[in-house]
Short mmCIF file of C-alpha atoms and ligand atoms in Angstrom, two decimals:
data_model
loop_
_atom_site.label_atom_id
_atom_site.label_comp_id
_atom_site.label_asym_id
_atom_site.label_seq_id
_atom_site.Cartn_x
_atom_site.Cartn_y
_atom_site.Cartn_z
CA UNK A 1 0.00 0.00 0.00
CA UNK A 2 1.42 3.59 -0.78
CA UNK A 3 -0.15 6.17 1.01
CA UNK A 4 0.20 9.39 -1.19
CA UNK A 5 -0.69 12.94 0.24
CA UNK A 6 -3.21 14.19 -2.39
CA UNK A 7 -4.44 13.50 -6.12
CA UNK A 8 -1.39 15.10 -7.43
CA UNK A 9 0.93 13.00 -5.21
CA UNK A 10 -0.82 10.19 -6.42
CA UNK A 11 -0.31 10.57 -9.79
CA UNK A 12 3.22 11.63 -9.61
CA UNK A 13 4.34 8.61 -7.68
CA UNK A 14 2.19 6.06 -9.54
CA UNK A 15 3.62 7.29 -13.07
CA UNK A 16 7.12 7.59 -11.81
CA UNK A 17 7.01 4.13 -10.54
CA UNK A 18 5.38 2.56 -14.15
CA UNK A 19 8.21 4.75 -15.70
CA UNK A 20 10.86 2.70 -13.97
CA UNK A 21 8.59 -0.12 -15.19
CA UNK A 22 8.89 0.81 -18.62
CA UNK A 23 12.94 1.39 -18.99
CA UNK A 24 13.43 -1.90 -16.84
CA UNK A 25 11.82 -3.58 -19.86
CA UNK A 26 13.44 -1.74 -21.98
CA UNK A 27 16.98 -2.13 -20.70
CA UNK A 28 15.68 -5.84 -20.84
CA UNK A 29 14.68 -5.34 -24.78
CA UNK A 30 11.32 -6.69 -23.63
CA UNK A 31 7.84 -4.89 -25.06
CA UNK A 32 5.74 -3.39 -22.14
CA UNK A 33 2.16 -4.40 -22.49
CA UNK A 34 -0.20 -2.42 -20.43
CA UNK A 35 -4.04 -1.92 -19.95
CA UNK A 36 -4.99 1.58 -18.78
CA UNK A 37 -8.20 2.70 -17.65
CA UNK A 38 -10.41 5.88 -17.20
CA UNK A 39 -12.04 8.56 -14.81
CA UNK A 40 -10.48 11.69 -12.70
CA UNK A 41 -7.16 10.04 -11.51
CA UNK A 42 -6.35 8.14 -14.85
CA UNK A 43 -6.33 11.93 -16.03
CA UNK A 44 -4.00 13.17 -13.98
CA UNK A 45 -1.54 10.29 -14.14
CA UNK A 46 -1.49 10.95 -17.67
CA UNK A 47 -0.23 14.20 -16.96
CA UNK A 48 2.43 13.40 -14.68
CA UNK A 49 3.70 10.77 -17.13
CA UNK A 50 4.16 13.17 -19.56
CA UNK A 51 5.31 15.92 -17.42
CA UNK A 52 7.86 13.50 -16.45
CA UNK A 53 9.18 12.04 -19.25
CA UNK A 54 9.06 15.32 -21.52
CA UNK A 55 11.16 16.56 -18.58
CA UNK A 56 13.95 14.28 -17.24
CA UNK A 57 16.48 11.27 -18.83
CA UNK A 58 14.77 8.11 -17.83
CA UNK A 59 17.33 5.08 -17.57
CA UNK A 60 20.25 7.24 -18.66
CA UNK A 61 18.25 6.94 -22.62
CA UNK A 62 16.48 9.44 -24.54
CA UNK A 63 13.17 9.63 -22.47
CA UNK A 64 11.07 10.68 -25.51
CA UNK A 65 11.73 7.32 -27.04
CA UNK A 66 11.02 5.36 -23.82
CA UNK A 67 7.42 4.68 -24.79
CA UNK A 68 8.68 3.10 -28.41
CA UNK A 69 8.50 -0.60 -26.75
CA UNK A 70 5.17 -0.25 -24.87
CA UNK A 71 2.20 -1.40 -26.27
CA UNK A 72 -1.57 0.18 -25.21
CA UNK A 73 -4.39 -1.76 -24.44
CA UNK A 74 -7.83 -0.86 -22.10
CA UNK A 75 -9.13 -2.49 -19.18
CA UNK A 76 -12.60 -1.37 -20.25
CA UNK A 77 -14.06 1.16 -22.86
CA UNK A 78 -17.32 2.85 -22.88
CA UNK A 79 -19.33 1.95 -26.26
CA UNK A 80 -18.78 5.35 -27.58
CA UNK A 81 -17.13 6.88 -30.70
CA UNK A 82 -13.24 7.55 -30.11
CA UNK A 83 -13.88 11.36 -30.72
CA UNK A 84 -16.64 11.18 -27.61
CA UNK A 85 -15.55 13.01 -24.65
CA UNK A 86 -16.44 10.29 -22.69
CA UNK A 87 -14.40 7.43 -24.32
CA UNK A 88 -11.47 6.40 -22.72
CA UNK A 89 -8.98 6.29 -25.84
CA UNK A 90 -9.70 9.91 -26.33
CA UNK A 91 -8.80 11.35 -22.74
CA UNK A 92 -5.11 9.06 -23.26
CA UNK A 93 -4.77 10.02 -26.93
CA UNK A 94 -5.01 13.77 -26.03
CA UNK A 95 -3.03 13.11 -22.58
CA UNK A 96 -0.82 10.80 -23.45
CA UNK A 97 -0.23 9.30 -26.60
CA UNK A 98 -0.38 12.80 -28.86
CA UNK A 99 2.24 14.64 -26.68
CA UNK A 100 4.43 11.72 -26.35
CA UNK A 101 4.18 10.99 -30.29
CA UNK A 102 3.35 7.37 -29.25
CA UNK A 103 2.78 5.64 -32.99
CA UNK A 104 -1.01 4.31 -33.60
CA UNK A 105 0.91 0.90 -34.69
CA UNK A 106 1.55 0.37 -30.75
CA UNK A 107 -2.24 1.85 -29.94
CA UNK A 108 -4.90 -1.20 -29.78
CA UNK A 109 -8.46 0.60 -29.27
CA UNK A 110 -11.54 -0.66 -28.08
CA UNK A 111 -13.48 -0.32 -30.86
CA UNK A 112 -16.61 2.28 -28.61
CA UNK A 113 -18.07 2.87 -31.97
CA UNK A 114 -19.65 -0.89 -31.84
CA UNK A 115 -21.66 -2.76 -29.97
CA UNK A 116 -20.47 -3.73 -26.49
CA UNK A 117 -20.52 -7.52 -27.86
CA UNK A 118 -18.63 -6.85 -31.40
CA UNK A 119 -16.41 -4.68 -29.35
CA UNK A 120 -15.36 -6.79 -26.93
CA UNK A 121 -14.97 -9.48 -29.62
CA UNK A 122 -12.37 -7.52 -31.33
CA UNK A 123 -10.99 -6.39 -28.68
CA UNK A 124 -10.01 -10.04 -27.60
CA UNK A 125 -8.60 -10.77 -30.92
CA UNK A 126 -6.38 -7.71 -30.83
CA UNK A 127 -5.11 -8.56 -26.97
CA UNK A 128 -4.28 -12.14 -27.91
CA UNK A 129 -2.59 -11.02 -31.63
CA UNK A 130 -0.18 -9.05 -29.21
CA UNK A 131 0.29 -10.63 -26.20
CA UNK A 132 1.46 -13.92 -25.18
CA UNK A 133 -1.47 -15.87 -23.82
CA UNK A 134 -1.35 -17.99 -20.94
CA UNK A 135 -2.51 -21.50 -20.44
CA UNK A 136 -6.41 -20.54 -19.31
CA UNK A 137 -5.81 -18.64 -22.63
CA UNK A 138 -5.66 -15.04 -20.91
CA UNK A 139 -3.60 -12.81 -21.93
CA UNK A 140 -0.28 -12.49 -19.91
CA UNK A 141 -0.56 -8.26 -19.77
CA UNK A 142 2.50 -7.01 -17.92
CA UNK A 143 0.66 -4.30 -15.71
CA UNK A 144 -3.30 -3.49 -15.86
CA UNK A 145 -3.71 -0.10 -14.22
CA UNK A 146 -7.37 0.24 -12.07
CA UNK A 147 -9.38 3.31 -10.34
CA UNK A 148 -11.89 2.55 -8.10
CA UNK A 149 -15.21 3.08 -7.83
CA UNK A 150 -17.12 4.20 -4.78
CA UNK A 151 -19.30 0.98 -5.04
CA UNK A 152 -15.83 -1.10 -5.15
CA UNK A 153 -16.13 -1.36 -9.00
CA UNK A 154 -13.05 -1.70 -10.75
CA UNK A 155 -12.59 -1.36 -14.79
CA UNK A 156 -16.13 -1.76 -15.90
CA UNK A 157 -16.79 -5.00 -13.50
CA UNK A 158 -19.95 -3.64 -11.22
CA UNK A 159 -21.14 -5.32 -7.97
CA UNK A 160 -24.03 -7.07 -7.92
CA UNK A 161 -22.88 -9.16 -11.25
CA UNK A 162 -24.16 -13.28 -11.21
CA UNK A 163 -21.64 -15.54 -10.35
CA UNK A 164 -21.94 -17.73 -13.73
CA UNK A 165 -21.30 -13.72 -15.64
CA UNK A 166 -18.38 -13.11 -12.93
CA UNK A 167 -16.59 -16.28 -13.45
CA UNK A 168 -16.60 -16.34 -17.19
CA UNK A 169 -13.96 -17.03 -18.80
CA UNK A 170 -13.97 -13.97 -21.47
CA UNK A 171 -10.93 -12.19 -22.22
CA UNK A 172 -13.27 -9.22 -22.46
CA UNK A 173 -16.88 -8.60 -22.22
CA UNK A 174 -19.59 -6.38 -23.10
CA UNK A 175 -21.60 -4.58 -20.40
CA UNK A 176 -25.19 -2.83 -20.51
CA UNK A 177 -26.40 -1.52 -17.24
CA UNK A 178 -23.49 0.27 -16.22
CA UNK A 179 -24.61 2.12 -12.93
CA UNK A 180 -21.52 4.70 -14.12
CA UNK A 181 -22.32 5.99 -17.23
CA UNK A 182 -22.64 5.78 -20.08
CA UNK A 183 -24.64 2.29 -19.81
CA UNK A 184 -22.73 0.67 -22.52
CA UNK A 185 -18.90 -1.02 -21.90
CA UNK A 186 -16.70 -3.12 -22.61
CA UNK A 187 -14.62 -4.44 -19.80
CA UNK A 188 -11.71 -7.22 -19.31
CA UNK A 189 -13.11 -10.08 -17.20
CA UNK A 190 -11.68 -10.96 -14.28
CA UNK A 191 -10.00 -13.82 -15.10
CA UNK A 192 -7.66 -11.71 -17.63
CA UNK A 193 -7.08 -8.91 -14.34
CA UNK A 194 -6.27 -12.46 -12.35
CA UNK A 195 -3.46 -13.59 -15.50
CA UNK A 196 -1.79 -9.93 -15.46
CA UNK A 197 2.05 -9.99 -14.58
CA UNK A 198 1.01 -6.82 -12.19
CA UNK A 199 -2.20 -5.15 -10.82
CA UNK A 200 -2.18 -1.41 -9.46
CA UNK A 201 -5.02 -0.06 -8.00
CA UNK A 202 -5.01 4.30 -7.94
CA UNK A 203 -7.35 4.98 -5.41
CA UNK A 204 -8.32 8.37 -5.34
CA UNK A 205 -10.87 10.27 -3.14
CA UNK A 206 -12.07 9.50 0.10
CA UNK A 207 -15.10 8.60 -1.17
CA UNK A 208 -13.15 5.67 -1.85
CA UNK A 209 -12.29 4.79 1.46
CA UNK A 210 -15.56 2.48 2.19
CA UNK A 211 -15.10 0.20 -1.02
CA UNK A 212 -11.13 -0.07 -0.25
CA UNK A 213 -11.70 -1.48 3.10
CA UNK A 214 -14.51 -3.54 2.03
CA UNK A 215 -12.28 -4.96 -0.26
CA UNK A 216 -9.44 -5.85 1.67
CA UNK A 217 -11.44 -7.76 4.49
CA UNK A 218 -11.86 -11.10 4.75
CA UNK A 219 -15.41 -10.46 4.52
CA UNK A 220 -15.53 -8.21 1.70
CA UNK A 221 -17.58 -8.83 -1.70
CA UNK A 222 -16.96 -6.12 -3.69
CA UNK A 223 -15.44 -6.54 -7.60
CA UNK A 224 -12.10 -5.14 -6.34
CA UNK A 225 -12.22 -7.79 -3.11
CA UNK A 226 -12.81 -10.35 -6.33
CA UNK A 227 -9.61 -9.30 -8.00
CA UNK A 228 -8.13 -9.18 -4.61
CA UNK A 229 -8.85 -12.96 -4.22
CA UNK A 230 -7.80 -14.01 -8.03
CA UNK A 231 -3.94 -13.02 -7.75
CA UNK A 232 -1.03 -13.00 -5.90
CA UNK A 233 -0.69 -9.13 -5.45
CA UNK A 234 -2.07 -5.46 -6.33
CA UNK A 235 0.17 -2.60 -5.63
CA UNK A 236 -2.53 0.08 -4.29
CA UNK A 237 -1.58 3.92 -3.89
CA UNK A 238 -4.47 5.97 -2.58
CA UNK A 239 -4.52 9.26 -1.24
CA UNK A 240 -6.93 9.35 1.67
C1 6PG B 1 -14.20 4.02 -16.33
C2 6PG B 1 -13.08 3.61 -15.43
C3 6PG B 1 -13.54 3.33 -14.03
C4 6PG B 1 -12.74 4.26 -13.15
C5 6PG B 1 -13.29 4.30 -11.75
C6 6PG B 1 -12.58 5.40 -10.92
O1 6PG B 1 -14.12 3.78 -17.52
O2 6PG B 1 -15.12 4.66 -15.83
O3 6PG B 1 -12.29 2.64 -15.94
O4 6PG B 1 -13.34 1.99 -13.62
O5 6PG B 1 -11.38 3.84 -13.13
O6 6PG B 1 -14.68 4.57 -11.81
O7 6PG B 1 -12.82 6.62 -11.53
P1 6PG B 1 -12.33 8.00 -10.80
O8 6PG B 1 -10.83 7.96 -10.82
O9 6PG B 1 -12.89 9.10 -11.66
O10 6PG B 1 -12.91 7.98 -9.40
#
């Protein structure tokens, strides 16, 4: 657990620390395959990724080439054109990929524009074209990056789900009663959070507080308490 001071200090020490991340597997000649997600903090990390790299030599390299090994997927999409202001891609292509000149070769979409189920369709055949899949068949993502929601939600994986639709072995899925909205999503399952080589959780906002304890005790049944169970380990910063 990190314990950050505000937002800001949130951001800044979560994006130094998936810098380092980056030029260890670059040093390593490895790609970097990561799943990023939306909302208020996912904004500001964004920013202090960029701030960072645009303004200090990363691994002794040329920092604006640091991101030339890292390829971009989502942990969930809302079913919205790329241009919406509500589609994830957007708020990372205009934060993140545009002022670090990251090429669209390395950029892999979910396709908002369709429905959640021919979304998520493609969106599994793109994961699995890139990276290496592991026996169960999920993909073996390097880092998957996760806000949390006030109702423990993480990615676009709501409470209240059925077991048989929790436990499903999709790669990704398609959601249509998203209590956040817009209704319509696209999420990775958890079985494909559970394969990931790392998990970090930004938790940001007190209001926050309730679902992160919830999901840390023994007791506790909310989607992030799921993921909790499914792996090993989630490096959590929060900032309350
Ligand atoms: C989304 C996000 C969602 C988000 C959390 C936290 O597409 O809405 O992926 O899971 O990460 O709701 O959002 P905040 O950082 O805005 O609280």
């Amino acid at each position: 657990m990190v314990s950050c001071s505000s937002d800001n200090d949130l951001a800044a020490r979560a994006s130094e620390a998936w810098i380092s991340e980056i030029a260890r597997a670059s040093r390593a000649g490895k790609p970097h395959c990561v799943a990023l997600s939306g909302g208020r903090i996912a904004r500001k990390f964004f920013t202090a990724t960029v701030h960072r790299i645009r303004t200090g030599r990363i691994g002794g390299g040329d920092s604006a080439r640091l991101l030339d090994h890292v390829h971009f997927f989502w942990a969930d999409e809302r079913c919205v054109p790329p241009t919406d202001g509500e589609s994830n891609f957007r708020m990372a292509d205009e934060l993140l990929f545009r002022p670090l000149g990251v090429s669209a070769g390395r950029i892999h979409r979910i396709c908002g524009e369709e429905s959640p189920e021919v979304a998520a369709e493609k969106a599994a055949a793109e994961i699995s074209r890139i990276v290496p899949l592991k026996a169960a068949g999920q993909p073996a993502l390097d880092l998957i990056l996760l806000g949390l929601g006030e109702d423990g939600h993480v990615a676009s994986l709501f409470p209240g789900e059925s077991e048989a639709v929790a436990s499903g072995p999709e790669v990704y899925r398609s959601v249509h009663n998203s209590p956040k909205p817009p209704l319509k999503r696209v999420t990775l399952g958890y079985a494909a959070i559970a394969a990931a080589g790392q998990v970090w959780m930004l938790a940001s906002g007190g209001g926050k507080a309730a679902a992160l304890g919830d999901a840390v005790s023994p007791a506790g049944n909310n989607p992030f308490a799921r993921v909790l169970r499914s792996r090993s380990g989630v490096t959590v910063f929060r900032d309350f």
